[in-house]
Amino acid sequence: ESKDLIQRYLIENPDPNNENAVGYRNKTCWPRDCRMRLLKRDVNLGRAIFWDIKNRLPRSITTLDWDDSFVSVYGADNPNLLFDMVGFEVRIRPLRAAGTKSAMGIMGGA
């Protein structure tokens, strides 16, 4: 499904020079190893999701602006989910990616 969405996005918004990663917002409050890795597929997926959601919303009710938005892609190459909520910068990392004994202990004790 993601490949189809990316393909539809790239048909409407071609990127012949692979410049989609340029200007892609990232959460710079986190250390580099915790930020979203700007891989071509994930950047295109993030832009495609934003484009799809933006086109689904009626323009008479609201509009979305890319410059005011942040899209984080979670996957095998990006093991962190980043977002902000009520003024807090949030990073979610699954326990299996953490791999520490303390993280496993939390999971086992729940």
CSV table of N, CA, C and O in Angstrom, one decimal:
chain,number,residue,atom,x,y,z
A,1,GLU,N,0.8,-1.2,0.0
A,1,GLU,CA,0.0,0.0,0.0
A,1,GLU,C,0.9,1.3,0.0
A,1,GLU,O,0.5,2.2,-0.7
A,2,SER,N,2.0,1.2,0.7
A,2,SER,CA,2.9,2.4,0.8
A,2,SER,C,3.5,2.7,-0.6
A,2,SER,O,3.7,3.8,-1.0
A,3,LYS,N,3.9,1.6,-1.3
A,3,LYS,CA,4.5,1.7,-2.6
A,3,LYS,C,3.5,2.4,-3.6
A,3,LYS,O,3.9,3.3,-4.4
A,4,ASP,N,2.3,2.0,-3.5
A,4,ASP,CA,1.3,2.6,-4.4
A,4,ASP,C,1.1,4.1,-4.0
A,4,ASP,O,1.0,4.9,-5.0
A,5,LEU,N,1.0,4.4,-2.8
A,5,LEU,CA,0.9,5.8,-2.4
A,5,LEU,C,2.1,6.7,-2.8
A,5,LEU,O,1.9,7.8,-3.4
A,6,ILE,N,3.3,6.1,-2.6
A,6,ILE,CA,4.5,6.9,-3.1
A,6,ILE,C,4.4,7.1,-4.6
A,6,ILE,O,4.7,8.1,-5.1
A,7,GLN,N,4.0,6.0,-5.3
A,7,GLN,CA,4.0,6.1,-6.8
A,7,GLN,C,3.0,7.2,-7.2
A,7,GLN,O,3.3,8.0,-8.1
A,8,ARG,N,1.8,7.2,-6.6
A,8,ARG,CA,0.8,8.2,-7.0
A,8,ARG,C,1.3,9.6,-6.7
A,8,ARG,O,1.1,10.5,-7.4
A,9,TYR,N,2.0,9.8,-5.5
A,9,TYR,CA,2.6,11.1,-5.2
A,9,TYR,C,3.6,11.5,-6.2
A,9,TYR,O,3.6,12.7,-6.6
A,10,LEU,N,4.5,10.6,-6.5
A,10,LEU,CA,5.6,11.0,-7.5
A,10,LEU,C,5.1,11.2,-8.9
A,10,LEU,O,5.7,12.0,-9.6
A,11,ILE,N,3.9,10.6,-9.3
A,11,ILE,CA,3.3,11.0,-10.6
A,11,ILE,C,2.9,12.4,-10.6
A,11,ILE,O,3.1,13.1,-11.5
A,12,GLU,N,2.2,12.8,-9.5
A,12,GLU,CA,1.7,14.2,-9.3
A,12,GLU,C,2.8,15.2,-9.0
A,12,GLU,O,2.7,16.3,-9.4
A,13,ASN,N,3.8,14.8,-8.3
A,13,ASN,CA,4.9,15.7,-7.9
A,13,ASN,C,6.3,15.0,-8.2
A,13,ASN,O,6.9,14.5,-7.3
A,14,PRO,N,6.7,15.0,-9.5
A,14,PRO,CA,7.9,14.3,-9.8
A,14,PRO,C,9.1,14.9,-9.1
A,14,PRO,O,9.2,16.1,-8.8
A,15,ASP,N,10.1,14.0,-8.8
A,15,ASP,CA,11.3,14.4,-8.1
A,15,ASP,C,12.5,13.8,-8.9
A,15,ASP,O,13.2,12.9,-8.4
A,16,PRO,N,12.8,14.4,-10.1
A,16,PRO,CA,13.9,13.8,-10.9
A,16,PRO,C,15.3,13.9,-10.3
A,16,PRO,O,16.2,13.1,-10.6
A,17,ASN,N,15.5,14.9,-9.5
A,17,ASN,CA,16.8,15.1,-8.9
A,17,ASN,C,17.0,14.6,-7.4
A,17,ASN,O,17.9,15.0,-6.8
A,18,ASN,N,16.0,13.9,-7.0
A,18,ASN,CA,15.9,13.4,-5.6
A,18,ASN,C,16.1,14.5,-4.6
A,18,ASN,O,16.9,14.4,-3.7
A,19,GLU,N,15.4,15.6,-4.7
A,19,GLU,CA,15.5,16.7,-3.8
A,19,GLU,C,14.4,16.7,-2.7
A,19,GLU,O,14.3,17.7,-2.0
A,20,ASN,N,13.6,15.7,-2.6
A,20,ASN,CA,12.6,15.7,-1.6
A,20,ASN,C,13.1,15.7,-0.2
A,20,ASN,O,12.5,16.3,0.7
A,21,ALA,N,14.3,15.2,0.1
A,21,ALA,CA,14.9,15.2,1.4
A,21,ALA,C,15.3,16.6,1.8
A,21,ALA,O,15.4,17.0,3.0
A,22,VAL,N,15.6,17.5,0.8
A,22,VAL,CA,16.0,18.9,1.1
A,22,VAL,C,14.8,19.6,1.7
A,22,VAL,O,13.8,19.7,1.1
A,23,GLY,N,15.0,20.2,2.8
A,23,GLY,CA,14.0,20.9,3.5
A,23,GLY,C,13.0,20.1,4.3
A,23,GLY,O,12.0,20.6,4.8
A,24,TYR,N,13.2,18.7,4.3
A,24,TYR,CA,12.4,17.9,5.1
A,24,TYR,C,12.6,18.1,6.6
A,24,TYR,O,13.8,18.0,7.1
A,25,ARG,N,11.6,18.5,7.3
A,25,ARG,CA,11.8,18.9,8.7
A,25,ARG,C,12.1,17.7,9.6
A,25,ARG,O,11.6,16.6,9.4
A,26,ASN,N,13.0,17.9,10.6
A,26,ASN,CA,13.4,16.8,11.5
A,26,ASN,C,13.4,17.4,12.9
A,26,ASN,O,13.6,18.6,13.0
A,27,LYS,N,13.3,16.6,13.9
A,27,LYS,CA,13.3,17.1,15.3
A,27,LYS,C,14.7,17.2,15.7
A,27,LYS,O,15.4,16.3,16.1
A,28,THR,N,15.3,18.4,15.7
A,28,THR,CA,16.7,18.7,16.0
A,28,THR,C,16.9,18.7,17.5
A,28,THR,O,18.1,18.8,17.9
A,29,CYS,N,15.9,18.6,18.3
A,29,CYS,CA,16.1,18.6,19.8
A,29,CYS,C,16.7,17.3,20.2
A,29,CYS,O,17.2,17.2,21.3
A,30,TRP,N,16.6,16.2,19.4
A,30,TRP,CA,17.1,14.9,19.7
A,30,TRP,C,18.5,14.7,19.1
A,30,TRP,O,18.8,15.3,18.1
A,31,PRO,N,19.3,13.9,19.8
A,31,PRO,CA,20.6,13.6,19.2
A,31,PRO,C,20.5,13.0,17.8
A,31,PRO,O,19.4,12.4,17.5
A,32,ARG,N,21.5,13.1,17.0
A,32,ARG,CA,21.4,12.7,15.6
A,32,ARG,C,21.0,11.2,15.4
A,32,ARG,O,20.2,10.9,14.5
A,33,ASP,N,21.4,10.3,16.3
A,33,ASP,CA,21.1,8.9,16.2
A,33,ASP,C,19.6,8.6,16.6
A,33,ASP,O,19.1,7.6,16.3
A,34,CYS,N,18.9,9.6,17.2
A,34,CYS,CA,17.5,9.4,17.6
A,34,CYS,C,16.5,10.1,16.6
A,34,CYS,O,15.3,9.9,16.6
A,35,ARG,N,17.1,10.9,15.7
A,35,ARG,CA,16.2,11.6,14.7
A,35,ARG,C,15.8,10.6,13.6
A,35,ARG,O,16.3,9.6,13.4
A,36,MET,N,14.8,11.1,12.8
A,36,MET,CA,14.4,10.3,11.6
A,36,MET,C,15.6,10.3,10.6
A,36,MET,O,16.1,11.4,10.3
A,37,ARG,N,15.9,9.2,10.1
A,37,ARG,CA,16.9,9.1,9.0
A,37,ARG,C,16.2,9.4,7.7
A,37,ARG,O,15.2,8.9,7.4
A,38,LEU,N,16.8,10.4,7.0
A,38,LEU,CA,16.2,10.9,5.8
A,38,LEU,C,16.5,10.0,4.6
A,38,LEU,O,17.2,10.5,3.7
A,39,LEU,N,16.0,8.8,4.6
A,39,LEU,CA,16.2,7.9,3.5
A,39,LEU,C,15.2,8.2,2.4
A,39,LEU,O,14.0,8.6,2.7
A,40,LYS,N,15.5,8.0,1.2
A,40,LYS,CA,14.7,8.4,0.1
A,40,LYS,C,13.3,7.8,0.2
A,40,LYS,O,12.3,8.5,0.0
A,41,ARG,N,13.2,6.5,0.5
A,41,ARG,CA,11.9,5.9,0.5
A,41,ARG,C,11.0,6.5,1.7
A,41,ARG,O,9.8,6.8,1.5
A,42,ASP,N,11.6,6.7,2.9
A,42,ASP,CA,10.9,7.2,4.0
A,42,ASP,C,10.5,8.7,3.8
A,42,ASP,O,9.4,9.1,4.2
A,43,VAL,N,11.4,9.5,3.2
A,43,VAL,CA,11.0,10.9,2.9
A,43,VAL,C,9.9,10.9,1.9
A,43,VAL,O,8.9,11.7,2.1
A,44,ASN,N,10.0,10.1,0.9
A,44,ASN,CA,8.9,10.1,-0.1
A,44,ASN,C,7.6,9.6,0.5
A,44,ASN,O,6.5,10.1,0.2
A,45,LEU,N,7.7,8.7,1.4
A,45,LEU,CA,6.4,8.2,2.1
A,45,LEU,C,5.9,9.3,3.0
A,45,LEU,O,4.7,9.5,3.0
A,46,GLY,N,6.7,10.0,3.7
A,46,GLY,CA,6.2,11.1,4.6
A,46,GLY,C,5.6,12.2,3.8
A,46,GLY,O,4.5,12.6,4.1
A,47,ARG,N,6.2,12.5,2.7
A,47,ARG,CA,5.6,13.6,1.8
A,47,ARG,C,4.3,13.1,1.1
A,47,ARG,O,3.3,13.8,1.0
A,48,ALA,N,4.3,11.8,0.8
A,48,ALA,CA,3.1,11.2,0.1
A,48,ALA,C,1.9,11.1,1.1
A,48,ALA,O,0.8,11.4,0.8
A,49,ILE,N,2.2,10.8,2.4
A,49,ILE,CA,1.1,10.7,3.4
A,49,ILE,C,0.6,12.1,3.6
A,49,ILE,O,-0.6,12.3,3.7
A,50,PHE,N,1.5,13.1,3.7
A,50,PHE,CA,1.0,14.5,3.9
A,50,PHE,C,0.1,14.9,2.7
A,50,PHE,O,-0.9,15.5,2.9
A,51,TRP,N,0.6,14.7,1.5
A,51,TRP,CA,-0.1,15.0,0.3
A,51,TRP,C,-1.5,14.4,0.3
A,51,TRP,O,-2.5,15.0,-0.1
A,52,ASP,N,-1.5,13.1,0.6
A,52,ASP,CA,-2.8,12.4,0.6
A,52,ASP,C,-3.8,12.9,1.6
A,52,ASP,O,-5.0,13.2,1.3
A,53,ILE,N,-3.3,13.2,2.9
A,53,ILE,CA,-4.2,13.7,3.9
A,53,ILE,C,-4.7,15.1,3.5
A,53,ILE,O,-5.8,15.5,3.7
A,54,LYS,N,-3.7,15.9,3.0
A,54,LYS,CA,-4.1,17.3,2.6
A,54,LYS,C,-5.2,17.3,1.5
A,54,LYS,O,-6.1,18.1,1.5
A,55,ASN,N,-5.1,16.4,0.6
A,55,ASN,CA,-6.1,16.3,-0.5
A,55,ASN,C,-7.4,15.8,0.0
A,55,ASN,O,-8.4,16.0,-0.7
A,56,ARG,N,-7.4,15.0,1.1
A,56,ARG,CA,-8.7,14.5,1.6
A,56,ARG,C,-9.5,15.5,2.4
A,56,ARG,O,-10.7,15.4,2.5
A,57,LEU,N,-8.8,16.5,2.9
A,57,LEU,CA,-9.5,17.5,3.7
A,57,LEU,C,-10.2,18.5,2.8
A,57,LEU,O,-9.6,19.1,1.9
A,58,PRO,N,-11.4,18.9,3.1
A,58,PRO,CA,-12.1,19.9,2.3
A,58,PRO,C,-11.4,21.3,2.6
A,58,PRO,O,-11.2,21.7,3.7
A,59,ARG,N,-11.1,22.0,1.5
A,59,ARG,CA,-10.3,23.3,1.7
A,59,ARG,C,-11.2,24.3,2.3
A,59,ARG,O,-10.7,25.3,2.8
A,60,SER,N,-12.5,24.2,2.2
A,60,SER,CA,-13.4,25.2,2.8
A,60,SER,C,-13.4,25.1,4.3
A,60,SER,O,-13.8,26.0,5.0
A,61,ILE,N,-13.0,23.9,4.9
A,61,ILE,CA,-12.9,23.8,6.3
A,61,ILE,C,-11.5,24.1,6.9
A,61,ILE,O,-11.4,24.8,7.8
A,62,THR,N,-10.5,23.5,6.3
A,62,THR,CA,-9.1,23.7,6.8
A,62,THR,C,-8.1,23.4,5.7
A,62,THR,O,-8.4,22.9,4.6
A,63,THR,N,-6.9,23.9,5.9
A,63,THR,CA,-5.8,23.6,5.0
A,63,THR,C,-4.6,23.2,5.8
A,63,THR,O,-4.4,23.6,7.0
A,64,LEU,N,-3.8,22.4,5.2
A,64,LEU,CA,-2.5,22.0,5.9
A,64,LEU,C,-1.4,22.6,5.1
A,64,LEU,O,-1.4,22.6,3.9
A,65,ASP,N,-0.4,23.1,5.8
A,65,ASP,CA,0.8,23.7,5.2
A,65,ASP,C,2.0,22.9,5.5
A,65,ASP,O,2.3,22.6,6.7
A,66,TRP,N,2.8,22.5,4.5
A,66,TRP,CA,4.0,21.7,4.7
A,66,TRP,C,5.0,22.3,5.6
A,66,TRP,O,5.6,21.7,6.5
A,67,ASP,N,5.1,23.6,5.5
A,67,ASP,CA,6.1,24.4,6.3
A,67,ASP,C,5.8,24.4,7.8
A,67,ASP,O,6.7,24.6,8.7
A,68,ASP,N,4.5,24.2,8.2
A,68,ASP,CA,4.1,24.1,9.6
A,68,ASP,C,3.9,22.7,10.1
A,68,ASP,O,3.3,22.6,11.2
A,69,SER,N,4.2,21.7,9.3
A,69,SER,CA,3.9,20.4,9.7
A,69,SER,C,5.2,19.5,9.9
A,69,SER,O,6.3,19.9,9.4
A,70,PHE,N,5.0,18.4,10.5
A,70,PHE,CA,6.1,17.4,10.7
A,70,PHE,C,5.5,16.1,10.5
A,70,PHE,O,4.5,15.7,11.2
A,71,VAL,N,6.2,15.3,9.7
A,71,VAL,CA,5.7,13.9,9.4
A,71,VAL,C,6.9,13.0,9.7
A,71,VAL,O,8.0,13.1,9.1
A,72,SER,N,6.7,12.1,10.7
A,72,SER,CA,7.7,11.1,11.1
A,72,SER,C,7.3,9.8,10.5
A,72,SER,O,6.1,9.4,10.6
A,73,VAL,N,8.2,9.0,9.9
A,73,VAL,CA,8.0,7.7,9.4
A,73,VAL,C,8.6,6.7,10.3
A,73,VAL,O,9.8,6.8,10.6
A,74,TYR,N,7.9,5.7,10.8
A,74,TYR,CA,8.4,4.6,11.6
A,74,TYR,C,8.6,3.4,10.7
A,74,TYR,O,7.7,3.1,9.9
A,75,GLY,N,9.7,2.8,10.8
A,75,GLY,CA,10.0,1.6,10.1
A,75,GLY,C,11.3,0.9,10.5
A,75,GLY,O,11.9,1.3,11.5
A,76,ALA,N,11.7,-0.1,9.7
A,76,ALA,CA,12.9,-0.8,10.1
A,76,ALA,C,14.2,0.1,10.1
A,76,ALA,O,15.0,-0.1,11.0
A,77,ASP,N,14.2,1.0,9.2
A,77,ASP,CA,15.4,1.9,9.1
A,77,ASP,C,15.2,3.2,10.0
A,77,ASP,O,16.1,3.9,10.2
A,78,ASN,N,14.0,3.4,10.5
A,78,ASN,CA,13.7,4.5,11.4
A,78,ASN,C,12.9,4.0,12.6
A,78,ASN,O,11.7,4.0,12.7
A,79,PRO,N,13.7,3.6,13.7
A,79,PRO,CA,13.1,2.9,14.8
A,79,PRO,C,12.5,3.8,15.8
A,79,PRO,O,12.0,3.4,16.9
A,80,ASN,N,12.4,5.1,15.6
A,80,ASN,CA,11.8,6.1,16.5
A,80,ASN,C,10.6,6.7,15.9
A,80,ASN,O,10.6,7.1,14.7
A,81,LEU,N,9.6,7.0,16.7
A,81,LEU,CA,8.4,7.7,16.2
A,81,LEU,C,8.5,9.1,17.0
A,81,LEU,O,8.5,9.1,18.2
A,82,LEU,N,8.6,10.2,16.2
A,82,LEU,CA,8.8,11.5,16.8
A,82,LEU,C,7.6,12.3,16.6
A,82,LEU,O,7.0,12.3,15.5
A,83,PHE,N,7.2,13.1,17.6
A,83,PHE,CA,6.1,14.1,17.4
A,83,PHE,C,6.1,15.0,18.5
A,83,PHE,O,6.9,14.9,19.5
A,84,ASP,N,5.4,16.1,18.4
A,84,ASP,CA,5.2,17.0,19.6
A,84,ASP,C,3.8,17.1,19.9
A,84,ASP,O,2.9,17.0,19.1
A,85,MET,N,3.5,17.3,21.2
A,85,MET,CA,2.1,17.4,21.7
A,85,MET,C,2.1,18.2,22.9
A,85,MET,O,2.9,18.0,23.9
A,86,VAL,N,1.3,19.3,22.9
A,86,VAL,CA,1.1,20.2,24.0
A,86,VAL,C,2.4,20.8,24.5
A,86,VAL,O,2.7,20.8,25.7
A,87,GLY,N,3.3,21.1,23.6
A,87,GLY,CA,4.6,21.7,23.9
A,87,GLY,C,5.7,20.8,24.3
A,87,GLY,O,6.8,21.2,24.6
A,88,PHE,N,5.4,19.5,24.3
A,88,PHE,CA,6.5,18.5,24.6
A,88,PHE,C,6.9,17.8,23.3
A,88,PHE,O,6.1,17.4,22.5
A,89,GLU,N,8.2,17.6,23.2
A,89,GLU,CA,8.8,16.8,22.1
A,89,GLU,C,8.8,15.4,22.6
A,89,GLU,O,9.4,15.1,23.6
A,90,VAL,N,8.2,14.5,21.8
A,90,VAL,CA,8.0,13.1,22.3
A,90,VAL,C,8.8,12.2,21.3
A,90,VAL,O,8.7,12.3,20.1
A,91,ARG,N,9.5,11.2,21.9
A,91,ARG,CA,10.1,10.2,21.1
A,91,ARG,C,9.7,8.8,21.6
A,91,ARG,O,9.8,8.5,22.8
A,92,ILE,N,9.1,8.0,20.8
A,92,ILE,CA,8.7,6.7,21.2
A,92,ILE,C,9.6,5.7,20.5
A,92,ILE,O,9.8,5.7,19.3
A,93,ARG,N,10.1,4.8,21.3
A,93,ARG,CA,11.0,3.8,20.8
A,93,ARG,C,10.5,2.4,21.3
A,93,ARG,O,10.3,2.3,22.5
A,94,PRO,N,10.2,1.5,20.4
A,94,PRO,CA,9.7,0.2,20.9
A,94,PRO,C,10.7,-0.6,21.7
A,94,PRO,O,11.9,-0.4,21.5
A,95,LEU,N,10.2,-1.4,22.7
A,95,LEU,CA,11.1,-2.1,23.5
A,95,LEU,C,12.0,-3.1,22.8
A,95,LEU,O,13.1,-3.2,23.2
A,96,ARG,N,11.5,-3.7,21.7
A,96,ARG,CA,12.4,-4.6,21.0
A,96,ARG,C,13.5,-3.9,20.3
A,96,ARG,O,14.6,-4.5,20.1
A,97,ALA,N,13.4,-2.6,20.0
A,97,ALA,CA,14.5,-1.8,19.4
A,97,ALA,C,15.5,-1.4,20.5
A,97,ALA,O,16.6,-1.2,20.3
A,98,ALA,N,15.0,-1.2,21.7
A,98,ALA,CA,15.8,-0.7,22.8
A,98,ALA,C,16.9,-1.8,23.2
A,98,ALA,O,18.0,-1.4,23.3
A,99,GLY,N,16.4,-3.0,23.3
A,99,GLY,CA,17.4,-4.1,23.6
A,99,GLY,C,18.1,-4.1,24.9
A,99,GLY,O,19.1,-4.8,25.1
A,100,THR,N,17.7,-3.3,25.8
A,100,THR,CA,18.4,-3.2,27.1
A,100,THR,C,17.6,-4.1,28.1
A,100,THR,O,16.5,-4.4,28.0
A,101,LYS,N,18.4,-4.5,29.2
A,101,LYS,CA,17.7,-5.3,30.2
A,101,LYS,C,16.7,-4.6,31.0
A,101,LYS,O,15.6,-5.1,31.3
A,102,SER,N,16.9,-3.3,31.2
A,102,SER,CA,15.9,-2.5,31.9
A,102,SER,C,14.6,-2.4,31.1
A,102,SER,O,13.5,-2.5,31.6
A,103,ALA,N,14.7,-2.2,29.8
A,103,ALA,CA,13.6,-2.1,28.9
A,103,ALA,C,12.8,-3.5,28.9
A,103,ALA,O,11.6,-3.5,29.0
A,104,MET,N,13.6,-4.6,28.9
A,104,MET,CA,13.0,-5.9,28.9
A,104,MET,C,12.3,-6.1,30.2
A,104,MET,O,11.3,-6.8,30.3
A,105,GLY,N,12.9,-5.7,31.3
A,105,GLY,CA,12.3,-5.8,32.6
A,105,GLY,C,11.0,-5.1,32.8
A,105,GLY,O,10.1,-5.6,33.4
A,106,ILE,N,10.9,-3.9,32.2
A,106,ILE,CA,9.7,-3.2,32.2
A,106,ILE,C,8.6,-4.0,31.5
A,106,ILE,O,7.5,-4.1,32.0
A,107,MET,N,9.0,-4.5,30.3
A,107,MET,CA,8.0,-5.3,29.6
A,107,MET,C,7.6,-6.5,30.3
A,107,MET,O,6.4,-6.9,30.4
A,108,GLY,N,8.5,-7.2,30.9
A,108,GLY,CA,8.2,-8.4,31.6
A,108,GLY,C,7.4,-8.2,32.9
A,108,GLY,O,6.6,-9.0,33.3
A,109,GLY,N,7.6,-7.0,33.5
A,109,GLY,CA,6.8,-6.8,34.8
A,109,GLY,C,5.5,-6.3,34.6
A,109,GLY,O,4.7,-6.2,35.5
A,110,ALA,N,5.1,-5.9,33.3
A,110,ALA,CA,3.8,-5.3,33.1
A,110,ALA,C,2.7,-6.4,33.0
A,110,ALA,O,2.9,-7.5,32.8
